[in-house]
Amino acid sequence: TAVSKTVVINMCQKLGFDGFGDLKYYLKGRQEGRSQRTYEDIQFQCLDQVKKTMAVADRQCLKKVASVITKTKTVYIVARGTSKAAADYLEHLLLLIGIKCINLRDYNLNSTVIKKINMNESVILISLSGETRKIVEVARIAKARSATVIALTGFFSSTIGRLADYTLYCSAENADTRENDINSRLGMFVVIDMLVTIVKEMYEENIFK
């Protein structure tokens, strides 16, 4: 390609790899026709997703979202399908800290409850694809009600990412969640852990003040 080794290495690192060898190993693992992945392949994939999520994490955005969560009257959490596991995890941690939050698990309650949300409240929308119809509908209603909208989604261009006031991104191999969604949500859990750690620090600091 008529470029130096440094350019290649820098490109690989910007993609979240340690170097060119790391990239080659990753591409080798994605070759079509592989009958079975080794334990090392699976381990690499997990570590790769964590590293890439850390690479796209926006520290300032995390702090702003944490500040919103600590100051808002009520935090609503909305997720569908496999992403519900991440919503349950987030709700559990926020409640342990002392943040008032409601995880809207019932599909039929989402729009009904959000239609009564106000500007002193916020909603966290969790969707890997960022295109889940019900989640997009909730985002639009919340925006119309002047509530703060926070999105946690895959690192792709998406509707909820554009609608949200704040968007937190995670790495994901695939954003297609329409059928047989067994896509890993590991990146989501990494973002949630980072966010909750900052929320906890801010919340405790406010109590001491």
PDB file of C-alpha atoms in Angstrom, residues 108-187:
ATOM      1  CA  ASN A 108     -47.193  -2.469  27.172  1.00  0.00           C
ATOM      2  CA  LEU A 109     -46.260   0.033  29.898  1.00  0.00           C
ATOM      3  CA  ASN A 110     -43.435   1.756  28.045  1.00  0.00           C
ATOM      4  CA  SER A 111     -45.396   4.328  26.058  1.00  0.00           C
ATOM      5  CA  THR A 112     -48.065   4.785  28.747  1.00  0.00           C
ATOM      6  CA  VAL A 113     -45.558   5.683  31.473  1.00  0.00           C
ATOM      7  CA  ILE A 114     -43.293   7.770  29.249  1.00  0.00           C
ATOM      8  CA  LYS A 115     -46.275   9.866  28.131  1.00  0.00           C
ATOM      9  CA  LYS A 116     -46.355  11.211  31.712  1.00  0.00           C
ATOM     10  CA  ILE A 117     -42.629  11.854  32.026  1.00  0.00           C
ATOM     11  CA  ASN A 118     -41.551  15.459  32.686  1.00  0.00           C
ATOM     12  CA  MET A 119     -38.510  17.700  32.284  1.00  0.00           C
ATOM     13  CA  ASN A 120     -37.207  16.808  35.752  1.00  0.00           C
ATOM     14  CA  GLU A 121     -36.904  13.150  34.809  1.00  0.00           C
ATOM     15  CA  SER A 122     -34.708  11.147  32.453  1.00  0.00           C
ATOM     16  CA  VAL A 123     -34.955   7.941  30.455  1.00  0.00           C
ATOM     17  CA  ILE A 124     -32.136   5.561  29.558  1.00  0.00           C
ATOM     18  CA  LEU A 125     -32.808   3.635  26.338  1.00  0.00           C
ATOM     19  CA  ILE A 126     -30.800   0.456  25.819  1.00  0.00           C
ATOM     20  CA  SER A 127     -30.738  -0.978  22.302  1.00  0.00           C
ATOM     21  CA  LEU A 128     -27.823  -2.613  20.520  1.00  0.00           C
ATOM     22  CA  SER A 129     -29.118  -1.730  17.060  1.00  0.00           C
ATOM     23  CA  GLY A 130     -30.566   1.627  18.077  1.00  0.00           C
ATOM     24  CA  GLU A 131     -33.460   0.935  15.716  1.00  0.00           C
ATOM     25  CA  THR A 132     -35.877  -1.091  17.874  1.00  0.00           C
ATOM     26  CA  ARG A 133     -39.275   0.334  16.948  1.00  0.00           C
ATOM     27  CA  LYS A 134     -40.666   0.553  20.481  1.00  0.00           C
ATOM     28  CA  ILE A 135     -37.462   2.114  21.816  1.00  0.00           C
ATOM     29  CA  VAL A 136     -37.474   4.747  19.057  1.00  0.00           C
ATOM     30  CA  GLU A 137     -41.114   5.527  19.878  1.00  0.00           C
ATOM     31  CA  VAL A 138     -40.254   6.018  23.556  1.00  0.00           C
ATOM     32  CA  ALA A 139     -37.335   8.297  22.607  1.00  0.00           C
ATOM     33  CA  ARG A 140     -39.595  10.547  20.542  1.00  0.00           C
ATOM     34  CA  ILE A 141     -42.235  10.775  23.257  1.00  0.00           C
ATOM     35  CA  ALA A 142     -39.647  11.588  25.926  1.00  0.00           C
ATOM     36  CA  LYS A 143     -38.086  14.284  23.729  1.00  0.00           C
ATOM     37  CA  ALA A 144     -41.505  15.844  23.156  1.00  0.00           C
ATOM     38  CA  ARG A 145     -42.038  15.878  26.944  1.00  0.00           C
ATOM     39  CA  SER A 146     -38.671  17.690  27.436  1.00  0.00           C
ATOM     40  CA  ALA A 147     -37.200  14.832  29.473  1.00  0.00           C
ATOM     41  CA  THR A 148     -33.508  14.030  29.182  1.00  0.00           C
ATOM     42  CA  VAL A 149     -32.928  11.116  26.823  1.00  0.00           C
ATOM     43  CA  ILE A 150     -29.851   8.925  27.259  1.00  0.00           C
ATOM     44  CA  ALA A 151     -29.015   6.139  24.800  1.00  0.00           C
ATOM     45  CA  LEU A 152     -26.786   3.122  25.264  1.00  0.00           C
ATOM     46  CA  THR A 153     -26.269   1.531  21.871  1.00  0.00           C
ATOM     47  CA  GLY A 154     -23.790  -0.117  19.514  1.00  0.00           C
ATOM     48  CA  PHE A 155     -21.110   1.948  17.805  1.00  0.00           C
ATOM     49  CA  PHE A 156     -23.166   2.494  14.676  1.00  0.00           C
ATOM     50  CA  SER A 157     -25.220   5.328  13.246  1.00  0.00           C
ATOM     51  CA  SER A 158     -28.737   4.823  14.665  1.00  0.00           C
ATOM     52  CA  THR A 159     -32.046   6.582  15.202  1.00  0.00           C
ATOM     53  CA  ILE A 160     -31.948   6.609  19.009  1.00  0.00           C
ATOM     54  CA  GLY A 161     -28.350   7.763  18.872  1.00  0.00           C
ATOM     55  CA  ARG A 162     -29.465  10.810  16.905  1.00  0.00           C
ATOM     56  CA  LEU A 163     -32.554  11.453  19.049  1.00  0.00           C
ATOM     57  CA  ALA A 164     -30.800  11.198  22.426  1.00  0.00           C
ATOM     58  CA  ASP A 165     -29.379  14.136  24.338  1.00  0.00           C
ATOM     59  CA  TYR A 166     -26.462  11.906  25.347  1.00  0.00           C
ATOM     60  CA  THR A 167     -25.311   8.726  23.620  1.00  0.00           C
ATOM     61  CA  LEU A 168     -23.037   6.102  25.160  1.00  0.00           C
ATOM     62  CA  TYR A 169     -21.543   3.639  22.685  1.00  0.00           C
ATOM     63  CA  CYS A 170     -20.343   0.073  23.055  1.00  0.00           C
ATOM     64  CA  SER A 171     -18.550  -2.214  20.648  1.00  0.00           C
ATOM     65  CA  ALA A 172     -20.617  -4.887  18.920  1.00  0.00           C
ATOM     66  CA  GLU A 173     -19.842  -7.426  16.215  1.00  0.00           C
ATOM     67  CA  ASN A 174     -23.362  -7.325  14.789  1.00  0.00           C
ATOM     68  CA  ALA A 175     -26.279  -4.907  15.151  1.00  0.00           C
ATOM     69  CA  ASP A 176     -28.942  -7.140  13.604  1.00  0.00           C
ATOM     70  CA  THR A 177     -31.245  -8.005  16.514  1.00  0.00           C
ATOM     71  CA  ARG A 178     -34.422  -8.856  14.598  1.00  0.00           C
ATOM     72  CA  GLU A 179     -34.165 -12.645  14.757  1.00  0.00           C
ATOM     73  CA  ASN A 180     -32.371 -15.104  17.039  1.00  0.00           C
ATOM     74  CA  ASP A 181     -30.573 -12.299  18.841  1.00  0.00           C
ATOM     75  CA  ILE A 182     -27.633 -13.919  20.597  1.00  0.00           C
ATOM     76  CA  ASN A 183     -25.293 -10.999  19.951  1.00  0.00           C
ATOM     77  CA  SER A 184     -22.973 -10.338  22.863  1.00  0.00           C
ATOM     78  CA  ARG A 185     -23.869  -7.463  25.190  1.00  0.00           C
ATOM     79  CA  LEU A 186     -20.484  -7.543  26.912  1.00  0.00           C
ATOM     80  CA  GLY A 187     -19.692  -4.033  25.717  1.00  0.00           C
TER      81      GLY A 187
END
